[in-house]
Structure formats: structure tokens, C-alpha cells
Short mmCIF file of C-alpha atoms and ligand atoms in Angstrom, two decimals:
data_model
loop_
_atom_site.label_atom_id
_atom_site.label_comp_id
_atom_site.label_asym_id
_atom_site.label_seq_id
_atom_site.Cartn_x
_atom_site.Cartn_y
_atom_site.Cartn_z
CA MET A 9 0.04 0.00 0.01
CA THR A 10 1.53 3.39 -1.04
CA THR A 11 1.53 6.04 1.70
CA ALA A 12 2.32 9.08 -0.44
CA PRO A 13 0.47 10.77 -3.23
CA THR A 14 2.20 11.58 -6.60
CA GLY A 15 3.77 14.92 -7.33
CA GLU A 16 0.93 15.59 -9.65
CA THR A 17 -1.69 15.10 -6.91
CA ILE A 18 0.29 17.40 -4.67
CA GLU A 19 0.46 20.00 -7.47
CA LYS A 20 -3.36 19.95 -7.87
CA ALA A 21 -4.00 20.10 -4.18
CA VAL A 22 -1.42 22.95 -3.57
CA PHE A 23 -3.07 24.86 -6.55
CA LEU A 24 -6.36 24.69 -4.68
CA ALA A 25 -4.73 25.58 -1.42
CA GLY A 26 -3.40 28.62 -3.19
CA ARG A 27 -6.97 29.80 -3.86
CA ALA A 28 -7.21 30.51 -0.11
CA PRO A 29 -8.08 34.05 0.76
CA SER A 30 -5.41 36.21 2.47
CA LEU A 31 -5.12 39.71 3.71
CA HIS A 32 -5.11 42.00 0.67
CA ASN A 33 -4.41 38.82 -1.41
CA SER A 34 -0.78 38.81 -0.05
CA GLN A 35 -0.51 35.01 -0.15
CA PRO A 36 2.08 34.60 2.49
CA TRP A 37 2.79 30.88 2.10
CA ARG A 38 4.96 28.39 0.42
CA TRP A 39 5.05 24.56 0.33
CA THR A 40 7.80 21.94 -0.11
CA PHE A 41 7.22 18.26 -0.96
CA ASP A 42 10.02 15.72 -0.46
CA GLY A 43 8.13 12.69 -1.98
CA SER A 44 6.46 11.72 1.33
CA ALA A 45 5.73 14.79 3.50
CA LEU A 46 4.49 18.20 2.52
CA ARG A 47 5.63 21.13 4.53
CA LEU A 48 3.98 24.50 4.86
CA PHE A 49 6.05 27.65 5.63
CA ALA A 50 4.97 31.24 6.34
CA VAL A 51 6.77 33.80 4.00
CA PRO A 52 7.65 36.76 6.30
CA ASP A 53 8.48 38.96 3.23
CA ARG A 54 4.76 38.99 2.51
CA LEU A 55 3.78 40.16 6.02
CA LEU A 56 1.89 43.49 5.85
CA SER A 57 3.70 44.79 8.87
CA ALA A 58 1.98 48.10 9.25
CA THR A 59 -1.57 46.63 8.84
CA ASP A 60 -0.94 43.36 10.45
CA THR A 61 1.26 44.51 13.23
CA SER A 62 0.80 41.26 15.30
CA GLY A 63 1.28 38.90 12.40
CA ARG A 64 -1.99 37.23 13.21
CA GLN A 65 -3.58 37.71 9.78
CA LEU A 66 -0.58 36.13 8.09
CA LEU A 67 -1.15 33.09 10.34
CA LEU A 68 -4.91 33.13 9.75
CA SER A 69 -4.26 33.19 5.93
CA CYS A 70 -1.86 30.34 6.23
CA GLY A 71 -4.32 28.41 8.39
CA ILE A 72 -7.01 28.85 5.58
CA ALA A 73 -4.45 27.49 3.04
CA LEU A 74 -3.68 24.44 5.28
CA ASP A 75 -7.40 23.63 5.55
CA HIS A 76 -7.99 24.16 1.82
CA LEU A 77 -5.10 21.63 1.33
CA ARG A 78 -6.96 19.18 3.61
CA VAL A 79 -10.14 19.63 1.62
CA ALA A 80 -8.36 19.26 -1.80
CA MET A 81 -6.49 16.10 -0.61
CA ALA A 82 -9.85 14.61 0.64
CA ALA A 83 -11.30 15.04 -2.77
CA ALA A 84 -8.30 13.29 -4.23
CA GLY A 85 -8.67 10.26 -1.92
CA TRP A 86 -6.14 11.13 0.86
CA ARG A 87 -6.60 11.93 4.55
CA ILE A 88 -3.82 13.99 6.12
CA SER A 89 -2.19 14.10 9.46
CA VAL A 90 -0.77 17.56 10.47
CA ALA A 91 2.05 18.33 12.89
CA ARG A 92 1.78 22.08 13.66
CA PHE A 93 4.96 24.04 14.43
CA PRO A 94 7.14 20.88 14.29
CA ASN A 95 10.46 22.80 14.55
CA PRO A 96 10.79 25.13 17.54
CA ASN A 97 13.91 26.64 15.97
CA ASN A 98 11.93 27.69 12.93
CA LEU A 99 8.53 29.08 13.67
CA ASP A 100 7.97 29.87 10.02
CA HIS A 101 7.70 26.11 9.54
CA LEU A 102 4.00 26.07 10.28
CA ALA A 103 3.11 22.40 9.54
CA THR A 104 4.37 19.12 8.26
CA ILE A 105 1.69 16.98 6.59
CA THR A 106 1.69 13.27 5.96
CA PHE A 107 -0.80 11.19 4.15
CA GLN A 108 -2.94 8.13 4.29
CA PRO A 109 -5.11 6.70 1.45
CA ALA A 110 -8.79 7.31 2.16
CA GLN A 111 -11.25 4.38 2.13
CA ILE A 112 -13.71 6.39 0.22
CA VAL A 113 -14.27 9.78 -1.48
CA THR A 114 -17.74 11.13 -0.70
CA ASP A 115 -19.82 13.56 -2.78
CA GLY A 116 -19.34 16.00 0.22
CA ASP A 117 -15.55 15.73 -0.21
CA ARG A 118 -15.84 16.61 -3.90
CA ASP A 119 -18.44 19.43 -3.28
CA ARG A 120 -16.17 21.05 -0.70
CA ALA A 121 -13.13 21.04 -2.96
CA GLU A 122 -15.28 22.53 -5.75
CA ALA A 123 -16.42 25.20 -3.41
CA ILE A 124 -12.89 26.38 -3.14
CA LEU A 125 -13.09 27.65 -6.74
CA ARG A 126 -16.46 29.24 -6.24
CA ARG A 127 -15.73 31.14 -3.00
CA HIS A 128 -14.64 34.73 -3.43
CA THR A 129 -14.80 37.86 -1.41
CA ASP A 130 -17.93 39.91 -2.12
CA ARG A 131 -17.72 43.51 -0.74
CA LEU A 132 -21.22 44.55 -1.96
CA PRO A 133 -24.20 44.73 0.44
CA PHE A 134 -25.96 41.49 1.43
CA ALA A 135 -29.60 40.58 2.31
CA ALA A 136 -29.91 38.70 5.58
CA PRO A 137 -28.89 35.09 5.04
CA ALA A 138 -32.06 33.15 4.06
CA GLY A 139 -32.55 29.88 6.03
CA TRP A 140 -29.81 30.76 8.53
CA SER A 141 -31.53 29.08 11.58
CA ASP A 142 -31.43 25.72 9.76
CA PHE A 143 -27.94 26.21 8.63
CA GLU A 144 -26.33 27.41 11.78
CA PRO A 145 -26.35 24.03 13.67
CA VAL A 146 -25.01 22.37 10.53
CA LEU A 147 -22.13 24.94 10.36
CA ARG A 148 -21.40 24.50 14.04
CA ALA A 149 -21.00 20.80 13.74
CA THR A 150 -18.29 21.20 11.10
CA PHE A 151 -15.49 22.43 13.28
CA ASP A 152 -14.14 21.85 16.80
CA PRO A 153 -15.16 24.64 19.19
CA THR A 154 -12.00 24.25 21.14
CA ASP A 155 -10.22 25.54 17.95
CA ALA A 156 -12.38 28.72 17.72
CA VAL A 157 -15.69 29.82 19.07
CA LEU A 158 -18.37 31.28 16.82
CA ASP A 159 -20.76 34.14 17.56
CA VAL A 160 -23.33 35.52 15.20
CA LEU A 161 -24.15 39.28 15.41
CA TRP A 162 -27.23 40.71 13.83
CA ASP A 163 -28.63 44.10 13.00
CA ASP A 164 -28.96 45.08 16.73
CA SER A 165 -25.15 45.00 17.06
CA ARG A 166 -24.82 47.05 13.80
CA PRO A 167 -24.55 50.59 15.29
CA ALA A 168 -21.68 49.52 17.63
CA LEU A 169 -19.91 47.60 15.01
CA ALA A 170 -20.27 50.52 12.53
CA HIS A 171 -18.89 52.78 15.28
CA ALA A 172 -15.93 50.45 15.82
CA SER A 173 -15.35 50.48 12.04
CA GLU A 174 -15.51 54.28 11.96
CA MET A 175 -13.19 54.49 15.03
CA THR A 176 -10.63 52.33 13.35
CA ALA A 177 -10.63 54.50 10.24
CA SER A 178 -10.05 57.54 12.47
CA LEU A 179 -7.29 55.89 14.38
CA ARG A 180 -5.57 54.94 11.12
CA ARG A 181 -6.06 58.33 9.44
CA TYR A 182 -2.48 59.48 9.98
CA ASP A 183 -0.95 56.05 9.92
CA SER A 184 1.09 56.48 6.72
CA GLY A 185 2.57 52.93 6.93
CA TYR A 186 -1.04 51.55 6.91
CA HIS A 187 -2.03 53.74 3.94
CA ALA A 188 1.11 52.96 2.01
CA GLU A 189 0.39 49.29 2.33
CA LEU A 190 -3.32 49.70 1.50
CA HIS A 191 -2.46 51.59 -1.77
CA TRP A 192 0.31 49.17 -2.66
CA TRP A 193 -1.83 46.04 -2.21
CA THR A 194 -5.32 47.12 -3.34
CA GLY A 195 -6.80 48.68 -6.49
CA HIS A 196 -4.42 46.74 -8.81
CA THR A 197 -2.33 43.64 -8.75
CA VAL A 198 1.47 43.42 -8.97
CA ALA A 199 2.91 40.07 -9.97
CA ASP A 200 -0.28 38.21 -9.39
CA ALA A 201 -0.80 39.43 -5.77
CA GLY A 202 -3.10 42.27 -4.33
CA VAL A 203 -6.77 43.10 -4.78
CA PRO A 204 -7.64 43.99 -8.38
CA ARG A 205 -9.92 47.05 -8.99
CA GLU A 206 -12.79 44.83 -10.22
CA ALA A 207 -13.00 43.33 -6.72
CA LEU A 208 -13.45 46.79 -5.15
CA ILE A 209 -16.80 48.78 -4.77
CA THR A 210 -17.81 52.28 -5.41
CA GLN A 211 -17.91 55.08 -2.79
CA GLU A 212 -21.77 54.85 -2.88
CA GLU A 213 -21.67 51.10 -2.43
CA GLN A 214 -19.29 51.53 0.57
CA THR A 215 -21.87 53.79 2.29
CA ARG A 216 -24.30 50.95 2.22
CA VAL A 217 -21.83 48.54 3.92
CA ASP A 218 -21.23 50.44 7.22
CA VAL A 219 -18.98 47.85 8.73
CA GLY A 220 -16.55 47.38 5.87
CA ARG A 221 -12.86 48.33 5.65
CA LYS A 222 -12.36 51.58 3.67
CA LEU A 223 -10.53 50.36 0.65
CA PRO A 224 -9.84 52.40 -2.43
CA THR A 225 -12.93 52.74 -4.39
CA SER A 226 -13.96 51.78 -8.03
CA THR A 227 -16.31 53.49 -10.45
CA GLY A 228 -19.42 52.32 -12.21
CA PRO A 229 -23.12 52.12 -11.95
CA ALA A 230 -24.64 51.20 -8.53
CA ARG A 231 -24.85 47.45 -8.09
CA ARG A 232 -27.60 45.72 -5.91
CA PRO A 233 -29.55 48.91 -5.75
CA GLU A 234 -32.47 47.01 -4.14
CA LEU A 235 -30.40 46.70 -0.95
CA SER A 236 -30.26 50.18 0.50
CA ALA A 237 -28.14 48.80 3.42
CA ASP A 238 -26.23 45.66 4.26
CA HIS A 239 -28.17 43.19 6.37
CA SER A 240 -25.68 40.37 6.53
CA ALA A 241 -25.17 38.26 9.61
CA ILE A 242 -21.75 38.99 11.08
CA LEU A 243 -19.90 35.95 12.29
CA VAL A 244 -17.03 36.39 14.75
CA LEU A 245 -14.38 33.70 15.35
CA SER A 246 -12.61 34.07 18.74
CA THR A 247 -9.80 32.15 20.46
CA ASP A 248 -8.70 31.97 24.11
CA GLY A 249 -5.42 33.65 23.34
CA ASP A 250 -3.19 34.97 20.41
CA THR A 251 -0.53 32.19 20.41
CA GLN A 252 0.62 31.08 16.99
CA GLN A 253 -0.91 27.71 17.38
CA GLU A 254 -4.39 29.16 18.34
CA VAL A 255 -4.29 31.66 15.47
CA LEU A 256 -3.18 29.01 12.90
CA ARG A 257 -6.07 26.72 14.00
CA CYS A 258 -8.53 29.58 13.92
CA GLY A 259 -7.52 30.16 10.30
CA GLU A 260 -8.30 26.52 9.64
CA VAL A 261 -11.81 27.03 11.12
CA LEU A 262 -12.15 30.22 8.99
CA SER A 263 -11.59 28.11 5.92
CA THR A 264 -14.28 25.67 7.08
CA VAL A 265 -16.81 28.46 7.71
CA LEU A 266 -16.17 30.18 4.34
CA LEU A 267 -16.48 26.89 2.41
CA GLU A 268 -19.59 25.72 4.25
CA CYS A 269 -21.18 29.12 3.70
CA THR A 270 -20.24 29.01 0.01
CA LEU A 271 -21.76 25.45 -0.33
CA ALA A 272 -24.91 26.81 1.24
CA GLY A 273 -25.16 29.46 -1.33
CA TYR A 274 -24.18 32.45 0.86
CA ALA A 275 -21.94 35.30 -0.15
CA THR A 276 -19.04 36.04 2.26
CA CYS A 277 -16.58 38.76 3.06
CA PRO A 278 -13.91 38.43 5.86
CA LEU A 279 -13.22 41.55 7.92
CA THR A 280 -10.24 42.23 10.05
CA HIS A 281 -9.81 46.01 10.29
CA VAL A 282 -11.81 45.97 13.58
CA THR A 283 -9.61 43.30 15.05
CA GLU A 284 -6.23 44.95 14.15
CA LEU A 285 -6.39 47.79 16.77
CA ALA A 286 -6.86 47.10 20.45
CA ARG A 287 -9.69 49.56 20.94
CA SER A 288 -11.95 48.32 18.21
CA ARG A 289 -11.10 44.74 19.00
CA ALA A 290 -12.34 45.48 22.62
CA VAL A 291 -15.68 46.71 21.17
CA VAL A 292 -16.14 43.46 19.19
CA ARG A 293 -15.16 41.39 22.18
CA GLU A 294 -17.78 43.18 24.30
CA LEU A 295 -20.42 42.54 21.65
CA THR A 296 -19.70 38.76 21.81
CA ASP A 297 -19.91 38.94 25.59
CA ARG A 298 -17.05 36.50 25.88
CA SER A 299 -13.68 36.32 27.55
CA GLN A 300 -12.06 34.96 24.29
CA TRP A 301 -10.47 37.28 21.76
CA PRO A 302 -11.99 38.02 18.35
CA GLN A 303 -9.70 37.19 15.52
CA VAL A 304 -11.78 37.72 12.50
CA LEU A 305 -15.23 38.76 11.41
CA ILE A 306 -17.09 37.36 8.38
CA ARG A 307 -20.07 39.12 6.70
CA VAL A 308 -22.45 36.33 5.45
CA GLY A 309 -25.59 36.92 3.54
CA SER A 310 -27.77 36.30 0.52
CA ALA A 311 -26.72 38.16 -2.63
CA PRO A 312 -29.57 38.90 -5.06
CA GLN A 313 -27.15 39.11 -7.91
CA PRO A 314 -24.28 36.79 -7.29
CA GLU A 315 -20.89 38.09 -8.77
CA ASP A 316 -20.30 34.85 -10.62
CA GLU A 317 -19.22 36.62 -13.79
CA ARG A 318 -16.44 38.61 -12.08
CA PRO A 319 -13.07 36.96 -12.85
CA ALA A 320 -11.37 35.33 -9.95
CA THR A 321 -8.66 37.35 -8.19
CA PRO A 322 -5.29 36.27 -9.39
CA ARG A 323 -2.82 34.10 -7.55
CA LEU A 324 0.90 33.48 -7.69
CA PRO A 325 1.98 30.77 -10.11
CA LEU A 326 2.37 27.26 -8.62
CA SER A 327 6.10 27.41 -9.28
CA GLU A 328 6.42 30.28 -6.83
CA ILE A 329 4.57 28.59 -4.03
CA LEU A 330 5.61 24.88 -4.35
CA GLN A 331 9.00 23.34 -4.39
CA PHE A 332 9.91 19.67 -4.85
CA ASP A 333 12.77 18.82 -2.48
CA GLY A 334 12.99 15.23 -3.09
CA PRO A 335 11.85 12.85 -5.90
CA ALA A 336 9.45 15.06 -8.07
CA THR A 337 6.92 12.18 -8.49
CA THR A 338 6.24 8.96 -6.84
CA SER A 339 4.36 5.96 -8.13
CA GLY A 340 1.80 6.41 -5.36
CA GLN A 341 -1.93 6.61 -5.74
CA ASN A 342 -3.37 9.77 -7.34
C1 FMN B 15 -7.01 37.37 7.21
C2 FMN B 15 -7.85 38.08 6.26
C3 FMN B 15 -8.28 39.36 6.38
C4 FMN B 15 -9.11 40.01 5.35
N1 FMN B 15 -9.56 41.31 5.63
C5 FMN B 15 -10.33 41.79 4.77
C6 FMN B 15 -10.91 43.14 5.13
O1 FMN B 15 -10.69 43.63 6.19
N2 FMN B 15 -11.75 43.69 4.19
C7 FMN B 15 -12.03 43.12 2.94
O2 FMN B 15 -12.77 43.54 2.11
N3 FMN B 15 -11.43 41.81 2.63
C8 FMN B 15 -10.64 41.32 3.56
N4 FMN B 15 -10.09 40.01 3.23
C9 FMN B 15 -10.32 39.49 1.96
C10 FMN B 15 -9.12 39.43 1.06
O3 FMN B 15 -8.92 40.82 0.52
C11 FMN B 15 -9.37 38.49 -0.16
O4 FMN B 15 -9.33 37.21 0.36
C12 FMN B 15 -8.27 38.61 -1.18
O5 FMN B 15 -8.19 39.77 -1.88
C13 FMN B 15 -8.49 37.40 -2.28
O6 FMN B 15 -9.63 37.51 -2.93
P1 FMN B 15 -10.75 36.43 -2.86
O7 FMN B 15 -11.06 36.14 -1.42
O8 FMN B 15 -11.91 36.93 -3.72
O9 FMN B 15 -10.15 35.17 -3.53
C14 FMN B 15 -9.29 39.36 4.23
C15 FMN B 15 -8.96 38.05 4.03
C16 FMN B 15 -8.18 37.38 4.97
C17 FMN B 15 -7.86 35.90 4.86
#
């Protein structure tokens, strides 16, 4: 019985893992495969140090990529075992992954992998997520609450969240490092990274999404004019602390939440501007009424006109994120 997938299977899975969302599409990850184990590394050169001063968002992004890899391998007929932070002398080495052939590939495995390609960040206003009360227990059953706790905030929390969002923008007003990164990484792409202009929204649309990060605006006719305001559910994922282990695992849960919401037909948008600064993070924490610390918020809702026709945001070529250290291919199962 072979215990390692072929190089070709690894390439396909790492390609899907590379579709993971990341702060400003910075894609701070790289992988190596030695013929039996796959290793995930953080790329500190891709840390947005003025925006993500704690480095938590880099780890969240890498955690999403790690879970996307798990999903991609499950669809290819492999279960994975993950050793997180296996080398105390190199904390950029986030995980070593080994493989066992799966007994079965379910439709659910294939659907989740397919959802990776459909998921995208939608910054337009959403209607309240239809059928949420049936979906929420299903969603909660898909992850381990010791990895991250989930709260759902509704319209009654909106004024406080909008206030936290506004306060963040004010606190950042004269933060030239933050604005330099924002303008470098958004509104265009450079070498297949960054947020393209087509993924941004107009100033008028921004006013209807009162909790969104203030990004550079695009131009064009108003989209979703039937939604005069955003009525998304706002999901908050929190952890006991901010250790690297906790944040990486929270990123893995974030991946699960985004993919399950995509499978259920909801539009999603991660939000982190209100968890970057201590004052706004404290407001979000108070809204959850928890002792845990919020790591990320996710707007989830129903989109009357899905953005399916918009081209997917670009990603780095596989050759930049995957390196074969050992035999390039094995004769293992695909
Ligand atoms: C940790 C993290 C933080 C993010 N923060 C924001 C944010 O505050 N506002 C926003 O509009 N998008 C945010 N995003 C979405 C990214 O900009 C988006 O994932 C990236 O541009 C790739 O686009 P895609 O998700 O459509 O593939 C965040 C994503 C991650 C993973």
C-alpha cells in the first residue's frame, strides 16, 4: 500500500490551497514536498507589517491555506495528518503534513473542493442570510469549538460595529505605513498578488456597507440597488489567546466556515480592520460577551445578484509557492 500521493496530486492540491483568501491577497505561504511529507512555511516577506502588526492575519491566511489543502486532498482520496509548528527553531515552519489513502471519497468531499473555486470575497451589500436558523447548527457541527468559538451578530449589534469600524478608520487616518500598504496592495495587482480594481466597490456602495474596511473605491453604476443597506449576519471567530498555534487553528476554522457558507449558497466577506487595533477589538469582544479574543469577522448573507461573472482574483503561479525537495513524483496513488 503506497503512503504518499504523486507529485501531480500534490500540485493539484497545492493549486487549490493557493486559492485561499489572504489579507489583501498577499498569499504569505510556500510549500515543499519531499516525496512523502508536504511542509507549509510562512513567508515573512509577505507580511503587511503596518496593517498586520501582530502577524495574526498572516497566520490566519496560512491556516486557511492548510485547511484548503486538507479539503483538496480529501477530494483526491487522501486523509492528512498535521504536525503544527514541528520545529521550535523555525517558527515559520507552520506544518508538516503526511498522508494516508482514504477508504472512500464522498460527494461531500468533492463538493467542498469545488467550493474552493467558487468562493470569493464579495464586498457589496448582502440581504440577511435566508434559512440561517437551519444552517447554523450544521455549520457549528463542522468544526471543533476548542479551535475557535463562533458568535453571530445581527442588526442590533450594527450601530456598535459601525462605530468600531469608523473609529478604526479615524485611528488609522495619519498612519502613513497603513495607507502605503493599502495603496500598494489594493486597486491593482502586482505580479499576481493584491486586490484588483474589479474586486472593489464604489464610494456609494461603501456607504451601504457600514462595517466594511475603507478600501480604495472603483467607479461604475450602483450594483444591488435594491439593498439600501447591508443586512448580513456578522460571524465572529474568537480564540482563548493569541498564540501562533491558536491563530493558525482559527485560520483553519475560518476556511471551514467560508467553504460551508459557499456550499450553502451564501456570499461572504472576511473583515479584520476591527480586530487589528486594540480599541476596536475590545468593542467586538464586548459584543460577543465573551472572555475570548476576536480574530476575524465574516459578513455572510444572501446576494440577490451573485458576482459569478467577475473574474477570480489572481494568484501566484504554482512554481512560486511549491518546491519539490526530493523525488518530483512517486508511483503512489493519485
Ligand atoms: C485574514 C484576512 C483578512 C481580510 N481582511 C479583509 C478586510 O478587512 N476587508 C476586505 O474587504 N477583505 C478582507 N479580506 C479578503 C481578502 O482581501 C481577499 O481574500 C483577497 O483579496 C483574495 O480575494 P478572494 O477572497 O476573492 O479570492 C481578508 C482576508 C483574510 C484571509
